[in-house]
Amino acid sequence: MQIMKGLELPWYAGLPRVEARFYIEQYGGATDVWIGKTLYRMPDISNNVYLDLAKLDYNKCQAQHQTEWNEFEEWYANDNLQELGIARNYLLHAYFLAAATVFEPERSNVRLAWAKSQIICKIIVSYFNHETTSEEERIAFLANFRSRINGLTNTKSKTGHRILNILSKILDQASTDAWGILGRDISHQLHNAWGEWLMKLNRGVKCDEGAELLVNIINICAGHIVSEESILHPEYQRLSKLTNKVCQQLQWYQNEKVLGIDDCSAENIIMKCSREIEQNMQALVQLVVCESNVANKNVKQTFLMVAKTFYYGANCSRETIDFHISKVLFERVV
């Protein structure tokens, strides 16, 4: 069974909470029989106490996730995000990716900041790329954000004004949550991370997926502040560029799969892209696991963590994702 699950879900697509759920369901407790030269049981490894504790812990985490999801839905409804192009299934998908990766109850602030950032990131990209949004409006949006003005005062764009207000509330909430947990003001770091991403987006730099932004948001909200010197280090820059590149490739690969393959040339391009993705993921893993004085392992691990969610989305069918969402967020372990 474990081999079958491993073949169905590649390691690069493995999300911690999905893997934990299936392991609990496959774990036989005291009834597990190990096969060697003879059949035997190992009570220190397989026993019902471990199984019961695992189920209790899983259901406790799931209850916390369900509470957060209800709050997430309220946020969605109160700010009428559907009007800004966000479907409920995308909202659920974004929260699931965060909850299935950063699952610990005490890390609620990181989980919610991640999911909300992914949502508002998609909204901003859509707004910036919309044919009715002028260059003047994009520049005004960026200028007002950078000067911390809560609204677009130099443009008539009601949509831009509204998006900026939603983003400001997200950052204020993330800063407040972090202050209560970390005892530290992270508002400046959050503002800088978003400001840099918005500048790149406005310049036409390929950052639509927001992978690097999500990495920065997660690390900042978790209290993993990276120094300016470390960020400018070639190794850290390579981590950032490689993560952005592989996430862009994965997003393209996912879109092509949705559109379907019509001819041999398109199929060859997709196969070539798939091979490059595998090579880049392998290179990313090597960068993350190697010893380094540039950034601690938690900071580096975040790059891989985000990349794996993109890999998961690109390689799992809609049916598989819906099945995992149901298992992780809504079905109790019994």
Short mmCIF file of C-alpha atoms in Angstrom, two decimals:
data_model
loop_
_atom_site.label_atom_id
_atom_site.label_comp_id
_atom_site.label_asym_id
_atom_site.label_seq_id
_atom_site.Cartn_x
_atom_site.Cartn_y
_atom_site.Cartn_z
CA MET A 1 0.00 0.00 0.00
CA GLN A 2 2.78 2.45 0.89
CA ILE A 3 4.55 1.69 -2.40
CA MET A 4 1.33 2.28 -4.32
CA LYS A 5 0.78 5.64 -2.62
CA GLY A 6 4.40 6.57 -3.34
CA LEU A 7 3.94 5.84 -7.02
CA GLU A 8 0.68 7.81 -7.14
CA LEU A 9 2.17 10.87 -5.44
CA PRO A 10 5.82 11.67 -6.27
CA TRP A 11 8.04 12.90 -3.44
CA TYR A 12 8.25 16.39 -4.98
CA ALA A 13 4.45 16.58 -4.71
CA GLY A 14 4.28 15.27 -1.17
CA LEU A 15 2.49 17.57 1.28
CA PRO A 16 3.12 16.72 4.97
CA ARG A 17 -0.51 16.54 6.04
CA VAL A 18 -1.57 14.42 3.07
CA GLU A 19 1.28 11.98 3.76
CA ALA A 20 0.47 11.88 7.48
CA ARG A 21 -3.20 11.10 6.81
CA PHE A 22 -2.45 8.14 4.57
CA TYR A 23 0.26 6.85 6.89
CA ILE A 24 -2.18 6.82 9.81
CA GLU A 25 -4.73 4.95 7.71
CA GLN A 26 -2.12 2.37 6.64
CA TYR A 27 -0.56 1.97 10.10
CA GLY A 28 -1.88 -1.22 11.62
CA GLY A 29 -0.89 -0.58 15.23
CA ALA A 30 -0.41 -3.73 17.29
CA THR A 31 -1.74 -5.87 14.42
CA ASP A 32 1.17 -4.94 12.10
CA VAL A 33 3.27 -7.93 11.15
CA TRP A 34 6.85 -7.40 9.97
CA ILE A 35 8.34 -9.80 7.45
CA GLY A 36 11.97 -10.90 7.64
CA LYS A 37 13.28 -14.45 7.72
CA THR A 38 10.21 -15.05 9.83
CA LEU A 39 7.02 -13.17 10.73
CA TYR A 40 7.27 -11.05 13.87
CA ARG A 41 5.82 -8.01 15.63
CA MET A 42 7.71 -4.95 16.94
CA PRO A 43 5.64 -3.44 19.79
CA ASP A 44 8.07 -0.55 20.31
CA ILE A 45 7.38 0.57 16.72
CA SER A 46 3.86 -0.66 16.00
CA ASN A 47 1.37 -0.39 18.84
CA ASN A 48 -2.13 0.92 19.46
CA VAL A 49 -0.97 3.71 21.81
CA TYR A 50 0.98 5.39 19.00
CA LEU A 51 -1.97 4.94 16.65
CA ASP A 52 -4.48 6.44 19.10
CA LEU A 53 -2.21 9.40 19.81
CA ALA A 54 -1.67 10.00 16.09
CA LYS A 55 -5.44 10.03 15.48
CA LEU A 56 -6.05 12.42 18.39
CA ASP A 57 -3.33 14.78 17.18
CA TYR A 58 -4.56 14.69 13.60
CA ASN A 59 -8.16 15.43 14.56
CA LYS A 60 -7.04 18.22 16.89
CA CYS A 61 -5.13 19.90 14.07
CA GLN A 62 -8.02 19.35 11.69
CA ALA A 63 -10.45 21.05 14.10
CA GLN A 64 -8.18 24.09 14.16
CA HIS A 65 -7.99 24.08 10.36
CA GLN A 66 -11.78 23.90 10.07
CA THR A 67 -12.16 26.92 12.38
CA GLU A 68 -9.67 28.85 10.26
CA TRP A 69 -11.42 27.78 7.07
CA ASN A 70 -14.72 29.13 8.39
CA GLU A 71 -12.99 32.45 9.15
CA PHE A 72 -11.40 32.35 5.71
CA GLU A 73 -14.83 31.95 4.10
CA GLU A 74 -16.15 34.89 6.13
CA TRP A 75 -13.24 37.04 4.91
CA TYR A 76 -14.04 35.95 1.34
CA ALA A 77 -17.70 36.92 1.72
CA ASN A 78 -17.15 40.17 3.65
CA ASP A 79 -14.67 41.52 1.09
CA ASN A 80 -16.73 40.06 -1.78
CA LEU A 81 -13.67 38.50 -3.39
CA GLN A 82 -15.83 36.64 -5.89
CA GLU A 83 -16.45 40.01 -7.52
CA LEU A 84 -12.67 40.32 -7.95
CA GLY A 85 -12.46 37.02 -9.83
CA ILE A 86 -11.74 34.57 -6.98
CA ALA A 87 -13.87 31.43 -7.12
CA ARG A 88 -14.61 29.56 -3.91
CA ASN A 89 -12.79 26.43 -5.13
CA TYR A 90 -9.62 28.48 -5.66
CA LEU A 91 -10.01 29.90 -2.15
CA LEU A 92 -10.30 26.37 -0.74
CA HIS A 93 -7.32 25.18 -2.79
CA ALA A 94 -5.14 28.06 -1.53
CA TYR A 95 -6.02 27.41 2.11
CA PHE A 96 -5.55 23.65 1.69
CA LEU A 97 -2.01 24.05 0.32
CA ALA A 98 -1.05 26.20 3.31
CA ALA A 99 -2.77 23.95 5.87
CA ALA A 100 -1.39 20.74 4.37
CA THR A 101 2.15 22.15 4.59
CA VAL A 102 2.27 24.39 7.68
CA PHE A 103 -0.19 22.37 9.75
CA GLU A 104 0.77 22.93 13.40
CA PRO A 105 -2.03 24.64 15.41
CA GLU A 106 0.38 27.22 16.87
CA ARG A 107 1.42 28.35 13.36
CA SER A 108 -2.01 29.67 12.42
CA ASN A 109 -0.64 33.15 11.63
CA VAL A 110 1.82 31.75 9.07
CA ARG A 111 -0.85 29.56 7.47
CA LEU A 112 -3.37 32.38 7.09
CA ALA A 113 -0.78 34.89 5.87
CA TRP A 114 0.33 32.39 3.23
CA ALA A 115 -3.19 31.62 2.00
CA LYS A 116 -4.37 35.24 1.98
CA SER A 117 -1.19 36.37 0.24
CA GLN A 118 -1.74 33.82 -2.50
CA ILE A 119 -5.30 35.08 -3.00
CA ILE A 120 -4.47 38.79 -3.10
CA CYS A 121 -1.45 38.07 -5.30
CA LYS A 122 -3.75 36.51 -7.92
CA ILE A 123 -6.13 39.47 -7.67
CA ILE A 124 -3.34 42.02 -8.16
CA VAL A 125 -1.86 40.16 -11.15
CA SER A 126 -5.30 40.06 -12.76
CA TYR A 127 -5.79 43.78 -12.09
CA PHE A 128 -2.35 44.76 -13.45
CA ASN A 129 -2.78 42.62 -16.58
CA HIS A 130 -6.35 43.65 -17.32
CA GLU A 131 -6.72 45.56 -20.57
CA THR A 132 -8.70 48.34 -18.88
CA THR A 133 -5.98 49.06 -16.29
CA SER A 134 -3.80 51.91 -17.54
CA GLU A 135 -0.10 52.36 -16.92
CA GLU A 136 -0.96 55.42 -14.85
CA GLU A 137 -3.21 53.37 -12.59
CA ARG A 138 -0.55 50.71 -12.08
CA ILE A 139 2.05 53.33 -11.18
CA ALA A 140 -0.40 55.04 -8.81
CA PHE A 141 -1.18 51.72 -7.14
CA LEU A 142 2.51 51.07 -6.53
CA ALA A 143 3.24 54.65 -5.41
CA ASN A 144 0.39 54.69 -2.91
CA PHE A 145 1.35 51.31 -1.51
CA ARG A 146 4.97 52.31 -1.06
CA SER A 147 3.98 55.53 0.71
CA ARG A 148 1.57 53.57 2.92
CA ILE A 149 -1.46 55.55 1.75
CA ASN A 150 -4.57 53.44 2.23
CA GLY A 151 -6.19 54.04 -1.13
CA LEU A 152 -5.49 55.24 -4.67
CA THR A 153 -5.62 59.01 -4.41
CA ASN A 154 -4.11 59.72 -7.85
CA THR A 155 -6.42 57.56 -9.92
CA LYS A 156 -10.11 57.06 -10.50
CA SER A 157 -9.78 53.26 -10.34
CA LYS A 158 -12.26 52.05 -7.73
CA THR A 159 -11.00 48.49 -8.23
CA GLY A 160 -7.42 49.50 -7.50
CA HIS A 161 -8.52 51.42 -4.42
CA ARG A 162 -10.46 48.41 -3.18
CA ILE A 163 -7.61 45.94 -3.77
CA LEU A 164 -5.14 48.18 -1.97
CA ASN A 165 -7.45 48.41 1.03
CA ILE A 166 -7.77 44.60 1.18
CA LEU A 167 -3.99 44.21 0.97
CA SER A 168 -3.46 46.78 3.71
CA LYS A 169 -5.84 44.92 6.03
CA ILE A 170 -4.04 41.64 5.34
CA LEU A 171 -0.67 43.17 6.22
CA ASP A 172 -2.06 44.86 9.35
CA GLN A 173 -3.55 41.56 10.56
CA ALA A 174 -0.35 39.63 9.83
CA SER A 175 1.68 42.22 11.73
CA THR A 176 -0.71 42.14 14.70
CA ASP A 177 -0.67 38.33 14.83
CA ALA A 178 3.12 38.21 14.66
CA TRP A 179 3.46 40.80 17.42
CA GLY A 180 1.38 38.61 19.74
CA ILE A 181 3.41 35.49 18.90
CA LEU A 182 6.92 36.80 18.25
CA GLY A 183 6.85 40.01 20.28
CA ARG A 184 8.32 41.74 17.24
CA ASP A 185 7.09 44.29 14.70
CA ILE A 186 7.34 42.76 11.22
CA SER A 187 5.27 45.39 9.37
CA HIS A 188 8.35 46.98 7.76
CA GLN A 189 9.63 43.63 6.43
CA LEU A 190 6.19 42.67 5.10
CA HIS A 191 5.76 46.03 3.40
CA ASN A 192 9.19 45.77 1.77
CA ALA A 193 8.52 42.23 0.51
CA TRP A 194 5.27 43.28 -1.15
CA GLY A 195 6.78 46.52 -2.45
CA GLU A 196 9.62 44.66 -4.20
CA TRP A 197 7.21 42.18 -5.76
CA LEU A 198 4.89 44.97 -6.99
CA MET A 199 7.83 46.81 -8.57
CA LYS A 200 8.89 43.67 -10.43
CA LEU A 201 5.32 43.04 -11.57
CA ASN A 202 5.00 46.62 -12.82
CA ARG A 203 8.29 46.32 -14.73
CA GLY A 204 7.02 43.19 -16.47
CA VAL A 205 9.39 40.81 -14.68
CA LYS A 206 8.08 37.22 -14.73
CA CYS A 207 6.83 36.93 -11.15
CA ASP A 208 3.11 36.34 -11.72
CA GLU A 209 3.16 33.14 -9.67
CA GLY A 210 4.44 35.02 -6.61
CA ALA A 211 6.64 32.10 -5.45
CA GLU A 212 9.45 34.28 -4.09
CA LEU A 213 6.91 36.59 -2.45
CA LEU A 214 5.23 33.65 -0.70
CA VAL A 215 8.61 32.42 0.56
CA ASN A 216 9.36 35.86 2.01
CA ILE A 217 5.92 36.20 3.62
CA ILE A 218 6.14 32.74 5.23
CA ASN A 219 9.65 33.34 6.58
CA ILE A 220 8.83 36.81 7.90
CA CYS A 221 5.63 35.69 9.66
CA ALA A 222 7.48 32.71 11.14
CA GLY A 223 10.11 35.05 12.58
CA HIS A 224 12.87 33.94 10.19
CA ILE A 225 14.16 37.39 9.28
CA VAL A 226 16.92 37.21 6.66
CA SER A 227 19.58 39.93 6.70
CA GLU A 228 20.16 42.15 3.67
CA GLU A 229 23.66 40.72 3.39
CA SER A 230 22.30 37.17 3.19
CA ILE A 231 19.67 38.12 0.60
CA LEU A 232 22.37 39.56 -1.67
CA HIS A 233 24.59 36.49 -1.31
CA PRO A 234 24.95 34.51 -4.61
CA GLU A 235 23.72 31.29 -2.99
CA TYR A 236 20.54 32.91 -1.66
CA GLN A 237 19.98 34.62 -5.03
CA ARG A 238 20.33 31.27 -6.77
CA LEU A 239 17.76 29.76 -4.42
CA SER A 240 15.32 32.56 -5.22
CA LYS A 241 15.85 32.45 -8.98
CA LEU A 242 15.65 28.67 -9.15
CA THR A 243 12.43 28.62 -7.10
CA ASN A 244 10.87 31.30 -9.31
CA LYS A 245 11.94 29.49 -12.47
CA VAL A 246 10.65 26.07 -11.48
CA CYS A 247 7.33 27.51 -10.24
CA GLN A 248 6.89 29.39 -13.54
CA GLN A 249 7.59 26.17 -15.43
CA LEU A 250 5.14 24.25 -13.25
CA GLN A 251 2.43 26.87 -13.78
CA TRP A 252 2.96 26.72 -17.55
CA TYR A 253 2.97 22.92 -17.45
CA GLN A 254 -0.28 22.90 -15.47
CA ASN A 255 -1.97 25.33 -17.89
CA GLU A 256 -0.91 23.23 -20.88
CA LYS A 257 -2.33 20.10 -19.26
CA VAL A 258 -5.64 21.87 -18.73
CA LEU A 259 -5.75 23.07 -22.36
CA GLY A 260 -4.84 19.62 -23.68
CA ILE A 261 -2.36 18.47 -26.31
CA ASP A 262 -3.40 18.89 -29.95
CA ASP A 263 -0.28 17.95 -31.88
CA CYS A 264 3.09 16.23 -31.64
CA SER A 265 5.08 19.48 -31.46
CA ALA A 266 3.12 20.64 -28.42
CA GLU A 267 3.60 17.23 -26.80
CA ASN A 268 7.36 17.42 -27.38
CA ILE A 269 7.50 20.89 -25.79
CA ILE A 270 5.62 19.65 -22.73
CA MET A 271 7.89 16.62 -22.39
CA LYS A 272 10.97 18.84 -22.63
CA CYS A 273 9.52 21.18 -20.01
CA SER A 274 8.78 18.19 -17.76
CA ARG A 275 12.40 17.05 -17.95
CA GLU A 276 13.65 20.55 -17.14
CA ILE A 277 11.29 20.74 -14.17
CA GLU A 278 12.69 17.48 -12.76
CA GLN A 279 16.26 18.74 -13.19
CA ASN A 280 15.45 22.08 -11.54
CA MET A 281 13.63 20.43 -8.64
CA GLN A 282 16.62 18.18 -8.08
CA ALA A 283 18.95 21.20 -8.12
CA LEU A 284 16.67 23.03 -5.68
CA VAL A 285 16.69 20.09 -3.27
CA GLN A 286 20.49 19.97 -3.39
CA LEU A 287 20.72 23.68 -2.59
CA VAL A 288 18.30 23.32 0.32
CA VAL A 289 19.90 20.28 1.98
CA CYS A 290 23.55 21.33 1.59
CA GLU A 291 25.29 22.98 4.54
CA SER A 292 25.40 26.77 4.34
CA ASN A 293 26.20 29.79 6.46
CA VAL A 294 24.08 32.08 4.30
CA ALA A 295 20.67 31.14 5.75
CA ASN A 296 19.43 28.69 8.37
CA LYS A 297 17.77 25.47 7.28
CA ASN A 298 14.26 26.73 8.09
CA VAL A 299 14.65 29.66 5.71
CA LYS A 300 16.00 27.43 2.96
CA GLN A 301 13.37 24.78 3.56
CA THR A 302 10.66 27.35 2.82
CA PHE A 303 11.83 27.61 -0.80
CA LEU A 304 11.36 23.87 -1.28
CA MET A 305 8.10 23.91 0.67
CA VAL A 306 6.55 26.47 -1.70
CA ALA A 307 7.96 24.77 -4.82
CA LYS A 308 6.43 21.46 -3.72
CA THR A 309 2.95 23.03 -3.54
CA PHE A 310 3.35 24.22 -7.15
CA TYR A 311 4.57 20.75 -8.15
CA TYR A 312 1.60 19.21 -6.37
CA GLY A 313 -0.87 21.45 -8.21
CA ALA A 314 0.72 20.75 -11.60
CA ASN A 315 0.90 16.97 -11.22
CA CYS A 316 -2.29 16.05 -9.40
CA SER A 317 -5.67 15.79 -11.09
CA ARG A 318 -8.62 17.85 -9.92
CA GLU A 319 -10.22 14.67 -8.57
CA THR A 320 -7.11 13.77 -6.59
CA ILE A 321 -6.82 17.26 -5.11
CA ASP A 322 -10.50 17.28 -4.11
CA PHE A 323 -10.02 13.86 -2.48
CA HIS A 324 -7.00 15.11 -0.52
CA ILE A 325 -8.83 18.29 0.54
CA SER A 326 -11.69 16.21 1.89
CA LYS A 327 -9.32 13.90 3.77
CA VAL A 328 -7.11 16.62 5.23
CA LEU A 329 -9.67 19.29 6.11
CA PHE A 330 -13.06 17.67 6.59
CA GLU A 331 -12.97 13.91 7.31
CA ARG A 332 -12.03 12.95 10.85
CA VAL A 333 -9.69 10.02 11.40
CA VAL A 334 -11.61 7.22 13.12
#
